[in-house]
Amino acid sequence: MTDRVRIAVQKNGRLSDESTKLLKKCGISFNKSSDKLFLRSSNMMVDILMVRDDDIPKLVHQNIADLGIVGENVLKEKLLADKTLNIERETKLGFSKCRLAFAKPKDLIDADLNNKKIATSYPAIVEDYLSKNSINAEIVEIHGSVELTPFVGISDMICDLVSTGITLESNNLEECYTVLESQALLIKSSKIEVSKSALIKKIVSRINSVIEASDSKYIMFNADSKDIESLVDLLPAAESPTVIPLANKNKVAIHSVCKEEIFWETIEALKFQGASSILVLPIEKLAH
Ligand code: PRT
Ligand code: ZN
């Protein structure tokens, strides 16, 4: 076996760009190519496998890939459909967020799932949901155009991924119940070879740093010394802030890392409480 670490990512689709961007931010250099299954990093002992997202859990289970990036929805479906799969979940990656939800035609008054025909590409997840909720319904497995099935007599309701809701809306469907909240996930083989484990640990740690940094912001502002406490209280998930005296004796500069997004509402509240010259900066890397 090779000592090169293999990472499986989606070749084309909603996970693809963010997955390769994330690996590049971790210092792994490679050139994306539309026709290659296998990309070799030029600076690290890493190969990237470009595959369909549905194949990623199995590749990681079989140890053909050491790491993989896949939607929680696909992972859960595969795990429920094949109980022998042995995969470690590592980190939620914060992109490709969506939810798996039941939806019904707007003119169907009754949203009860009992005795309904439900079309879905996620039969194992739906089956699990129905049995946990003691619902008796028929599942129709279909891949593609699930949203059209109620209008051609294939189903009464659907269970499909929703992101903005525009697809449901434009097909005269309305969402009823959420089954699963999903986002991209880093998964790891549970049979890592010793010769690769240090590099895999390094890559996982870099991915965690990039994810933590992308959620974090660096904020700086000036304020009256008397307002320090009330202003710091407004900062979301702030690490212990640095307070720097300014030439004007009553004034200070406050600097802090916030481990959450800083919304406009927070900036407006800071201004209202007397903060000035507010600067919010992105953080590229955050290591502890
Ligand atoms: O070819 P391959 O098998 O690799 O790709 P794929 O066609 O199976 O998957 P792809 O690229 O469509 O999606 C990959 C993953 O992205 C999914 O498994 C989810 O984890 C995630 N994701 C995030 C989504 C969506 N958002 C999403 N909106 N996957 C699909 N959709 C579809 C949904 O099925 C529906 O048709 O978009 C439509 C709804 O979107 P809205 O915005 O109209 O609500
Ligand atoms: Zn797929």
JSON list of C-alpha atoms in Angstrom, two decimals, residues 54-265:
[
{"chain": "A", "resi": 54, "resn": "ASP", "atom": "CA", "xyz": [-22.68, 8.65, -3.08]},
{"chain": "A", "resi": 55, "resn": "ASP", "atom": "CA", "xyz": [-19.48, 6.60, -3.43]},
{"chain": "A", "resi": 56, "resn": "ILE", "atom": "CA", "xyz": [-17.54, 8.48, -0.73]},
{"chain": "A", "resi": 57, "resn": "PRO", "atom": "CA", "xyz": [-18.78, 6.63, 2.40]},
{"chain": "A", "resi": 58, "resn": "LYS", "atom": "CA", "xyz": [-17.98, 3.21, 0.90]},
{"chain": "A", "resi": 59, "resn": "LEU", "atom": "CA", "xyz": [-14.55, 4.31, -0.30]},
{"chain": "A", "resi": 60, "resn": "VAL", "atom": "CA", "xyz": [-13.75, 5.50, 3.24]},
{"chain": "A", "resi": 61, "resn": "HIS", "atom": "CA", "xyz": [-15.20, 2.32, 4.78]},
{"chain": "A", "resi": 62, "resn": "GLN", "atom": "CA", "xyz": [-13.07, 0.17, 2.46]},
{"chain": "A", "resi": 63, "resn": "ASN", "atom": "CA", "xyz": [-10.02, 2.26, 3.33]},
{"chain": "A", "resi": 64, "resn": "ILE", "atom": "CA", "xyz": [-9.51, 3.15, -0.34]},
{"chain": "A", "resi": 65, "resn": "ALA", "atom": "CA", "xyz": [-9.78, 6.75, 0.86]},
{"chain": "A", "resi": 66, "resn": "ASP", "atom": "CA", "xyz": [-8.49, 7.74, 4.31]},
{"chain": "A", "resi": 67, "resn": "LEU", "atom": "CA", "xyz": [-10.61, 10.89, 4.50]},
{"chain": "A", "resi": 68, "resn": "GLY", "atom": "CA", "xyz": [-13.70, 12.07, 2.66]},
{"chain": "A", "resi": 69, "resn": "ILE", "atom": "CA", "xyz": [-16.01, 15.07, 2.42]},
{"chain": "A", "resi": 70, "resn": "VAL", "atom": "CA", "xyz": [-19.69, 14.20, 2.10]},
{"chain": "A", "resi": 71, "resn": "GLY", "atom": "CA", "xyz": [-23.12, 15.56, 3.05]},
{"chain": "A", "resi": 72, "resn": "GLU", "atom": "CA", "xyz": [-24.54, 14.29, 6.34]},
{"chain": "A", "resi": 73, "resn": "ASN", "atom": "CA", "xyz": [-27.66, 13.27, 4.37]},
{"chain": "A", "resi": 74, "resn": "VAL", "atom": "CA", "xyz": [-25.70, 10.89, 2.14]},
{"chain": "A", "resi": 75, "resn": "LEU", "atom": "CA", "xyz": [-23.67, 9.53, 5.05]},
{"chain": "A", "resi": 76, "resn": "LYS", "atom": "CA", "xyz": [-26.77, 8.85, 7.15]},
{"chain": "A", "resi": 77, "resn": "GLU", "atom": "CA", "xyz": [-28.56, 7.15, 4.25]},
{"chain": "A", "resi": 78, "resn": "LYS", "atom": "CA", "xyz": [-25.59, 4.86, 3.59]},
{"chain": "A", "resi": 79, "resn": "LEU", "atom": "CA", "xyz": [-25.12, 4.04, 7.29]},
{"chain": "A", "resi": 80, "resn": "LEU", "atom": "CA", "xyz": [-28.79, 3.14, 7.71]},
{"chain": "A", "resi": 81, "resn": "ALA", "atom": "CA", "xyz": [-28.85, 1.10, 4.50]},
{"chain": "A", "resi": 82, "resn": "ASP", "atom": "CA", "xyz": [-25.69, -0.84, 5.37]},
{"chain": "A", "resi": 83, "resn": "LYS", "atom": "CA", "xyz": [-25.13, -1.39, 9.08]},
{"chain": "A", "resi": 84, "resn": "THR", "atom": "CA", "xyz": [-21.68, -2.89, 8.47]},
{"chain": "A", "resi": 85, "resn": "LEU", "atom": "CA", "xyz": [-20.20, 0.44, 7.34]},
{"chain": "A", "resi": 86, "resn": "ASN", "atom": "CA", "xyz": [-17.53, 1.59, 9.74]},
{"chain": "A", "resi": 87, "resn": "ILE", "atom": "CA", "xyz": [-16.76, 5.28, 9.36]},
{"chain": "A", "resi": 88, "resn": "GLU", "atom": "CA", "xyz": [-15.62, 7.96, 11.79]},
{"chain": "A", "resi": 89, "resn": "ARG", "atom": "CA", "xyz": [-17.28, 11.37, 11.74]},
{"chain": "A", "resi": 90, "resn": "GLU", "atom": "CA", "xyz": [-14.72, 14.13, 12.23]},
{"chain": "A", "resi": 91, "resn": "THR", "atom": "CA", "xyz": [-15.85, 17.72, 11.70]},
{"chain": "A", "resi": 92, "resn": "LYS", "atom": "CA", "xyz": [-18.92, 19.58, 10.46]},
{"chain": "A", "resi": 93, "resn": "LEU", "atom": "CA", "xyz": [-17.58, 21.80, 7.70]},
{"chain": "A", "resi": 94, "resn": "GLY", "atom": "CA", "xyz": [-20.22, 24.52, 7.61]},
{"chain": "A", "resi": 95, "resn": "PHE", "atom": "CA", "xyz": [-21.01, 24.47, 3.86]},
{"chain": "A", "resi": 96, "resn": "SER", "atom": "CA", "xyz": [-23.63, 22.84, 1.59]},
{"chain": "A", "resi": 97, "resn": "LYS", "atom": "CA", "xyz": [-26.22, 23.29, 4.31]},
{"chain": "A", "resi": 98, "resn": "CYS", "atom": "CA", "xyz": [-29.68, 21.92, 3.61]},
{"chain": "A", "resi": 99, "resn": "ARG", "atom": "CA", "xyz": [-32.45, 19.93, 5.24]},
{"chain": "A", "resi": 100, "resn": "LEU", "atom": "CA", "xyz": [-34.28, 16.77, 4.31]},
{"chain": "A", "resi": 101, "resn": "ALA", "atom": "CA", "xyz": [-37.98, 17.52, 4.66]},
{"chain": "A", "resi": 102, "resn": "PHE", "atom": "CA", "xyz": [-41.41, 16.14, 3.83]},
{"chain": "A", "resi": 103, "resn": "ALA", "atom": "CA", "xyz": [-43.51, 18.28, 1.53]},
{"chain": "A", "resi": 104, "resn": "LYS", "atom": "CA", "xyz": [-47.03, 18.05, 0.20]},
{"chain": "A", "resi": 105, "resn": "PRO", "atom": "CA", "xyz": [-48.89, 19.62, -2.72]},
{"chain": "A", "resi": 106, "resn": "LYS", "atom": "CA", "xyz": [-50.41, 22.92, -1.56]},
{"chain": "A", "resi": 107, "resn": "ASP", "atom": "CA", "xyz": [-53.91, 21.77, -2.38]},
{"chain": "A", "resi": 108, "resn": "LEU", "atom": "CA", "xyz": [-53.58, 18.56, -0.32]},
{"chain": "A", "resi": 109, "resn": "ILE", "atom": "CA", "xyz": [-55.26, 19.61, 2.91]},
{"chain": "A", "resi": 110, "resn": "ASP", "atom": "CA", "xyz": [-54.18, 16.68, 5.02]},
{"chain": "A", "resi": 111, "resn": "ALA", "atom": "CA", "xyz": [-50.47, 16.67, 5.99]},
{"chain": "A", "resi": 112, "resn": "ASP", "atom": "CA", "xyz": [-50.71, 13.36, 7.85]},
{"chain": "A", "resi": 113, "resn": "LEU", "atom": "CA", "xyz": [-48.11, 10.93, 6.53]},
{"chain": "A", "resi": 114, "resn": "ASN", "atom": "CA", "xyz": [-50.14, 7.85, 7.44]},
{"chain": "A", "resi": 115, "resn": "ASN", "atom": "CA", "xyz": [-51.26, 5.75, 4.47]},
{"chain": "A", "resi": 116, "resn": "LYS", "atom": "CA", "xyz": [-49.53, 8.09, 2.01]},
{"chain": "A", "resi": 117, "resn": "LYS", "atom": "CA", "xyz": [-47.18, 7.21, -0.86]},
{"chain": "A", "resi": 118, "resn": "ILE", "atom": "CA", "xyz": [-43.95, 9.12, -0.27]},
{"chain": "A", "resi": 119, "resn": "ALA", "atom": "CA", "xyz": [-41.40, 9.61, -3.04]},
{"chain": "A", "resi": 120, "resn": "THR", "atom": "CA", "xyz": [-37.78, 10.08, -1.99]},
{"chain": "A", "resi": 121, "resn": "SER", "atom": "CA", "xyz": [-34.14, 9.48, -2.90]},
{"chain": "A", "resi": 122, "resn": "TYR", "atom": "CA", "xyz": [-33.49, 8.71, 0.78]},
{"chain": "A", "resi": 123, "resn": "PRO", "atom": "CA", "xyz": [-35.52, 5.53, 1.44]},
{"chain": "A", "resi": 124, "resn": "ALA", "atom": "CA", "xyz": [-33.48, 4.36, 4.45]},
{"chain": "A", "resi": 125, "resn": "ILE", "atom": "CA", "xyz": [-33.73, 7.71, 6.29]},
{"chain": "A", "resi": 126, "resn": "VAL", "atom": "CA", "xyz": [-37.46, 7.96, 5.54]},
{"chain": "A", "resi": 127, "resn": "GLU", "atom": "CA", "xyz": [-38.04, 4.36, 6.60]},
{"chain": "A", "resi": 128, "resn": "ASP", "atom": "CA", "xyz": [-36.19, 5.03, 9.86]},
{"chain": "A", "resi": 129, "resn": "TYR", "atom": "CA", "xyz": [-38.24, 8.21, 10.49]},
{"chain": "A", "resi": 130, "resn": "LEU", "atom": "CA", "xyz": [-41.54, 6.45, 9.77]},
{"chain": "A", "resi": 131, "resn": "SER", "atom": "CA", "xyz": [-40.78, 3.51, 12.02]},
{"chain": "A", "resi": 132, "resn": "LYS", "atom": "CA", "xyz": [-39.53, 5.73, 14.89]},
{"chain": "A", "resi": 133, "resn": "ASN", "atom": "CA", "xyz": [-42.77, 7.72, 14.68]},
{"chain": "A", "resi": 134, "resn": "SER", "atom": "CA", "xyz": [-44.99, 4.64, 14.21]},
{"chain": "A", "resi": 135, "resn": "ILE", "atom": "CA", "xyz": [-46.23, 5.90, 10.85]},
{"chain": "A", "resi": 136, "resn": "ASN", "atom": "CA", "xyz": [-47.52, 3.49, 8.26]},
{"chain": "A", "resi": 137, "resn": "ALA", "atom": "CA", "xyz": [-46.72, 4.81, 4.78]},
{"chain": "A", "resi": 138, "resn": "GLU", "atom": "CA", "xyz": [-45.40, 3.50, 1.47]},
{"chain": "A", "resi": 139, "resn": "ILE", "atom": "CA", "xyz": [-41.98, 4.64, 0.24]},
{"chain": "A", "resi": 140, "resn": "VAL", "atom": "CA", "xyz": [-41.37, 5.09, -3.49]},
{"chain": "A", "resi": 141, "resn": "GLU", "atom": "CA", "xyz": [-37.65, 5.32, -4.20]},
{"chain": "A", "resi": 142, "resn": "ILE", "atom": "CA", "xyz": [-36.82, 7.69, -7.02]},
{"chain": "A", "resi": 143, "resn": "HIS", "atom": "CA", "xyz": [-33.65, 9.51, -8.04]},
{"chain": "A", "resi": 144, "resn": "GLY", "atom": "CA", "xyz": [-34.20, 12.82, -9.80]},
{"chain": "A", "resi": 145, "resn": "SER", "atom": "CA", "xyz": [-37.24, 15.10, -10.23]},
{"chain": "A", "resi": 146, "resn": "VAL", "atom": "CA", "xyz": [-38.75, 13.93, -6.93]},
{"chain": "A", "resi": 147, "resn": "GLU", "atom": "CA", "xyz": [-40.70, 17.20, -6.76]},
{"chain": "A", "resi": 148, "resn": "LEU", "atom": "CA", "xyz": [-42.73, 16.27, -9.85]},
{"chain": "A", "resi": 149, "resn": "THR", "atom": "CA", "xyz": [-43.92, 12.87, -8.60]},
{"chain": "A", "resi": 150, "resn": "PRO", "atom": "CA", "xyz": [-47.11, 14.02, -6.80]},
{"chain": "A", "resi": 151, "resn": "PHE", "atom": "CA", "xyz": [-48.36, 15.58, -10.04]},
{"chain": "A", "resi": 152, "resn": "VAL", "atom": "CA", "xyz": [-47.96, 12.47, -12.18]},
{"chain": "A", "resi": 153, "resn": "GLY", "atom": "CA", "xyz": [-49.62, 10.08, -9.75]},
{"chain": "A", "resi": 154, "resn": "ILE", "atom": "CA", "xyz": [-46.42, 8.42, -8.49]},
{"chain": "A", "resi": 155, "resn": "SER", "atom": "CA", "xyz": [-46.74, 9.76, -4.94]},
{"chain": "A", "resi": 156, "resn": "ASP", "atom": "CA", "xyz": [-48.95, 11.74, -2.56]},
{"chain": "A", "resi": 157, "resn": "MET", "atom": "CA", "xyz": [-46.06, 13.53, -0.83]},
{"chain": "A", "resi": 158, "resn": "ILE", "atom": "CA", "xyz": [-42.29, 13.77, -1.13]},
{"chain": "A", "resi": 159, "resn": "CYS", "atom": "CA", "xyz": [-39.28, 13.80, 1.13]},
{"chain": "A", "resi": 160, "resn": "ASP", "atom": "CA", "xyz": [-36.42, 15.74, -0.47]},
{"chain": "A", "resi": 161, "resn": "LEU", "atom": "CA", "xyz": [-33.56, 18.11, 0.23]},
{"chain": "A", "resi": 162, "resn": "VAL", "atom": "CA", "xyz": [-34.49, 21.75, 0.66]},
{"chain": "A", "resi": 163, "resn": "SER", "atom": "CA", "xyz": [-32.12, 24.67, 0.69]},
{"chain": "A", "resi": 164, "resn": "THR", "atom": "CA", "xyz": [-33.80, 27.97, -0.21]},
{"chain": "A", "resi": 165, "resn": "GLY", "atom": "CA", "xyz": [-37.24, 26.39, -0.68]},
{"chain": "A", "resi": 166, "resn": "ILE", "atom": "CA", "xyz": [-37.58, 27.81, -4.18]},
{"chain": "A", "resi": 167, "resn": "THR", "atom": "CA", "xyz": [-37.90, 24.38, -5.84]},
{"chain": "A", "resi": 168, "resn": "LEU", "atom": "CA", "xyz": [-40.80, 23.43, -3.57]},
{"chain": "A", "resi": 169, "resn": "GLU", "atom": "CA", "xyz": [-42.42, 26.81, -4.05]},
{"chain": "A", "resi": 170, "resn": "SER", "atom": "CA", "xyz": [-42.18, 26.73, -7.83]},
{"chain": "A", "resi": 171, "resn": "ASN", "atom": "CA", "xyz": [-43.67, 23.22, -7.89]},
{"chain": "A", "resi": 172, "resn": "ASN", "atom": "CA", "xyz": [-46.65, 24.16, -5.73]},
{"chain": "A", "resi": 173, "resn": "LEU", "atom": "CA", "xyz": [-45.39, 22.14, -2.78]},
{"chain": "A", "resi": 174, "resn": "GLU", "atom": "CA", "xyz": [-45.16, 23.14, 0.86]},
{"chain": "A", "resi": 175, "resn": "GLU", "atom": "CA", "xyz": [-42.81, 21.87, 3.51]},
{"chain": "A", "resi": 176, "resn": "CYS", "atom": "CA", "xyz": [-44.36, 19.95, 6.42]},
{"chain": "A", "resi": 177, "resn": "TYR", "atom": "CA", "xyz": [-41.78, 18.22, 8.62]},
{"chain": "A", "resi": 178, "resn": "THR", "atom": "CA", "xyz": [-37.98, 18.30, 8.77]},
{"chain": "A", "resi": 179, "resn": "VAL", "atom": "CA", "xyz": [-36.29, 14.93, 9.05]},
{"chain": "A", "resi": 180, "resn": "LEU", "atom": "CA", "xyz": [-32.63, 15.95, 9.06]},
{"chain": "A", "resi": 181, "resn": "GLU", "atom": "CA", "xyz": [-30.50, 19.09, 9.08]},
{"chain": "A", "resi": 182, "resn": "SER", "atom": "CA", "xyz": [-27.44, 18.51, 6.94]},
{"chain": "A", "resi": 183, "resn": "GLN", "atom": "CA", "xyz": [-24.13, 20.06, 5.98]},
{"chain": "A", "resi": 184, "resn": "ALA", "atom": "CA", "xyz": [-20.81, 18.85, 4.59]},
{"chain": "A", "resi": 185, "resn": "LEU", "atom": "CA", "xyz": [-18.91, 16.58, 6.93]},
{"chain": "A", "resi": 186, "resn": "LEU", "atom": "CA", "xyz": [-15.32, 15.37, 7.12]},
{"chain": "A", "resi": 187, "resn": "ILE", "atom": "CA", "xyz": [-15.25, 11.60, 7.55]},
{"chain": "A", "resi": 188, "resn": "LYS", "atom": "CA", "xyz": [-12.31, 9.33, 8.32]},
{"chain": "A", "resi": 189, "resn": "SER", "atom": "CA", "xyz": [-11.53, 5.67, 7.85]},
{"chain": "A", "resi": 190, "resn": "SER", "atom": "CA", "xyz": [-11.45, 3.70, 11.08]},
{"chain": "A", "resi": 191, "resn": "LYS", "atom": "CA", "xyz": [-8.54, 1.60, 9.78]},
{"chain": "A", "resi": 192, "resn": "ILE", "atom": "CA", "xyz": [-5.81, 4.21, 9.35]},
{"chain": "A", "resi": 193, "resn": "GLU", "atom": "CA", "xyz": [-2.36, 2.71, 8.67]},
{"chain": "A", "resi": 194, "resn": "VAL", "atom": "CA", "xyz": [0.33, 3.71, 11.16]},
{"chain": "A", "resi": 195, "resn": "SER", "atom": "CA", "xyz": [2.56, 5.06, 8.39]},
{"chain": "A", "resi": 196, "resn": "LYS", "atom": "CA", "xyz": [-0.11, 7.61, 7.42]},
{"chain": "A", "resi": 197, "resn": "SER", "atom": "CA", "xyz": [-1.51, 8.53, 10.81]},
{"chain": "A", "resi": 198, "resn": "ALA", "atom": "CA", "xyz": [0.75, 11.53, 11.52]},
{"chain": "A", "resi": 199, "resn": "LEU", "atom": "CA", "xyz": [-0.05, 13.18, 8.18]},
{"chain": "A", "resi": 200, "resn": "ILE", "atom": "CA", "xyz": [-3.77, 12.45, 8.54]},
{"chain": "A", "resi": 201, "resn": "LYS", "atom": "CA", "xyz": [-3.73, 13.97, 12.02]},
{"chain": "A", "resi": 202, "resn": "LYS", "atom": "CA", "xyz": [-2.01, 17.06, 10.61]},
{"chain": "A", "resi": 203, "resn": "ILE", "atom": "CA", "xyz": [-4.58, 17.42, 7.80]},
{"chain": "A", "resi": 204, "resn": "VAL", "atom": "CA", "xyz": [-7.55, 16.97, 10.16]},
{"chain": "A", "resi": 205, "resn": "SER", "atom": "CA", "xyz": [-6.06, 19.52, 12.55]},
{"chain": "A", "resi": 206, "resn": "ARG", "atom": "CA", "xyz": [-5.53, 22.02, 9.69]},
{"chain": "A", "resi": 207, "resn": "ILE", "atom": "CA", "xyz": [-9.11, 21.49, 8.51]},
{"chain": "A", "resi": 208, "resn": "ASN", "atom": "CA", "xyz": [-10.36, 22.15, 12.06]},
{"chain": "A", "resi": 209, "resn": "SER", "atom": "CA", "xyz": [-8.27, 25.33, 12.20]},
{"chain": "A", "resi": 210, "resn": "VAL", "atom": "CA", "xyz": [-9.61, 26.61, 8.88]},
{"chain": "A", "resi": 211, "resn": "ILE", "atom": "CA", "xyz": [-13.22, 25.86, 9.92]},
{"chain": "A", "resi": 212, "resn": "GLU", "atom": "CA", "xyz": [-12.79, 27.52, 13.30]},
{"chain": "A", "resi": 213, "resn": "ALA", "atom": "CA", "xyz": [-11.13, 30.53, 11.66]},
{"chain": "A", "resi": 214, "resn": "SER", "atom": "CA", "xyz": [-13.89, 30.88, 9.08]},
{"chain": "A", "resi": 215, "resn": "ASP", "atom": "CA", "xyz": [-16.47, 31.14, 11.88]},
{"chain": "A", "resi": 216, "resn": "SER", "atom": "CA", "xyz": [-14.33, 33.67, 13.75]},
{"chain": "A", "resi": 217, "resn": "LYS", "atom": "CA", "xyz": [-13.76, 37.37, 13.26]},
{"chain": "A", "resi": 218, "resn": "TYR", "atom": "CA", "xyz": [-11.28, 39.87, 14.67]},
{"chain": "A", "resi": 219, "resn": "ILE", "atom": "CA", "xyz": [-12.95, 43.04, 15.89]},
{"chain": "A", "resi": 220, "resn": "MET", "atom": "CA", "xyz": [-11.33, 46.35, 16.86]},
{"chain": "A", "resi": 221, "resn": "PHE", "atom": "CA", "xyz": [-12.94, 49.56, 18.06]},
{"chain": "A", "resi": 222, "resn": "ASN", "atom": "CA", "xyz": [-12.34, 52.61, 20.23]},
{"chain": "A", "resi": 223, "resn": "ALA", "atom": "CA", "xyz": [-14.42, 53.51, 23.26]},
{"chain": "A", "resi": 224, "resn": "ASP", "atom": "CA", "xyz": [-14.55, 55.46, 26.52]},
{"chain": "A", "resi": 225, "resn": "SER", "atom": "CA", "xyz": [-12.88, 53.53, 29.38]},
{"chain": "A", "resi": 226, "resn": "LYS", "atom": "CA", "xyz": [-16.13, 53.64, 31.36]},
{"chain": "A", "resi": 227, "resn": "ASP", "atom": "CA", "xyz": [-17.95, 51.69, 28.62]},
{"chain": "A", "resi": 228, "resn": "ILE", "atom": "CA", "xyz": [-15.50, 48.74, 28.35]},
{"chain": "A", "resi": 229, "resn": "GLU", "atom": "CA", "xyz": [-17.61, 46.25, 30.28]},
{"chain": "A", "resi": 230, "resn": "SER", "atom": "CA", "xyz": [-20.93, 46.98, 28.59]},
{"chain": "A", "resi": 231, "resn": "LEU", "atom": "CA", "xyz": [-19.33, 46.91, 25.13]},
{"chain": "A", "resi": 232, "resn": "VAL", "atom": "CA", "xyz": [-17.46, 43.62, 25.72]},
{"chain": "A", "resi": 233, "resn": "ASP", "atom": "CA", "xyz": [-20.76, 42.08, 26.86]},
{"chain": "A", "resi": 234, "resn": "LEU", "atom": "CA", "xyz": [-22.17, 42.74, 23.38]},
{"chain": "A", "resi": 235, "resn": "LEU", "atom": "CA", "xyz": [-19.45, 40.74, 21.60]},
{"chain": "A", "resi": 236, "resn": "PRO", "atom": "CA", "xyz": [-20.54, 37.26, 20.48]},
{"chain": "A", "resi": 237, "resn": "ALA", "atom": "CA", "xyz": [-18.37, 34.42, 21.86]},
{"chain": "A", "resi": 238, "resn": "ALA", "atom": "CA", "xyz": [-15.49, 36.82, 22.53]},
{"chain": "A", "resi": 239, "resn": "GLU", "atom": "CA", "xyz": [-12.13, 35.57, 23.72]},
{"chain": "A", "resi": 240, "resn": "SER", "atom": "CA", "xyz": [-10.72, 37.66, 26.57]},
{"chain": "A", "resi": 241, "resn": "PRO", "atom": "CA", "xyz": [-10.35, 41.05, 24.83]},
{"chain": "A", "resi": 242, "resn": "THR", "atom": "CA", "xyz": [-7.19, 43.17, 24.72]},
{"chain": "A", "resi": 243, "resn": "VAL", "atom": "CA", "xyz": [-7.68, 46.71, 26.02]},
{"chain": "A", "resi": 244, "resn": "ILE", "atom": "CA", "xyz": [-5.07, 49.24, 24.85]},
{"chain": "A", "resi": 245, "resn": "PRO", "atom": "CA", "xyz": [-4.87, 52.76, 26.33]},
{"chain": "A", "resi": 246, "resn": "LEU", "atom": "CA", "xyz": [-5.00, 55.60, 23.78]},
{"chain": "A", "resi": 247, "resn": "ALA", "atom": "CA", "xyz": [-3.30, 59.01, 23.91]},
{"chain": "A", "resi": 248, "resn": "ASN", "atom": "CA", "xyz": [-6.58, 60.52, 25.08]},
{"chain": "A", "resi": 249, "resn": "LYS", "atom": "CA", "xyz": [-6.57, 59.24, 28.68]},
{"chain": "A", "resi": 250, "resn": "ASN", "atom": "CA", "xyz": [-10.30, 58.47, 28.82]},
{"chain": "A", "resi": 251, "resn": "LYS", "atom": "CA", "xyz": [-10.20, 56.42, 25.62]},
{"chain": "A", "resi": 252, "resn": "VAL", "atom": "CA", "xyz": [-9.17, 52.82, 24.90]},
{"chain": "A", "resi": 253, "resn": "ALA", "atom": "CA", "xyz": [-8.92, 50.54, 21.87]},
{"chain": "A", "resi": 254, "resn": "ILE", "atom": "CA", "xyz": [-10.56, 47.14, 22.34]},
{"chain": "A", "resi": 255, "resn": "HIS", "atom": "CA", "xyz": [-9.41, 44.17, 20.24]},
{"chain": "A", "resi": 256, "resn": "SER", "atom": "CA", "xyz": [-10.97, 40.73, 20.38]},
{"chain": "A", "resi": 257, "resn": "VAL", "atom": "CA", "xyz": [-11.40, 37.45, 18.52]},
{"chain": "A", "resi": 258, "resn": "CYS", "atom": "CA", "xyz": [-15.07, 36.52, 18.31]},
{"chain": "A", "resi": 259, "resn": "LYS", "atom": "CA", "xyz": [-15.78, 32.86, 17.62]},
{"chain": "A", "resi": 260, "resn": "GLU", "atom": "CA", "xyz": [-19.03, 33.61, 15.85]},
{"chain": "A", "resi": 261, "resn": "GLU", "atom": "CA", "xyz": [-20.22, 35.73, 12.97]},
{"chain": "A", "resi": 262, "resn": "ILE", "atom": "CA", "xyz": [-20.55, 39.42, 13.88]},
{"chain": "A", "resi": 263, "resn": "PHE", "atom": "CA", "xyz": [-23.85, 40.61, 12.47]},
{"chain": "A", "resi": 264, "resn": "TRP", "atom": "CA", "xyz": [-24.79, 44.17, 11.52]},
{"chain": "A", "resi": 265, "resn": "GLU", "atom": "CA", "xyz": [-27.09, 44.22, 14.57]}
]
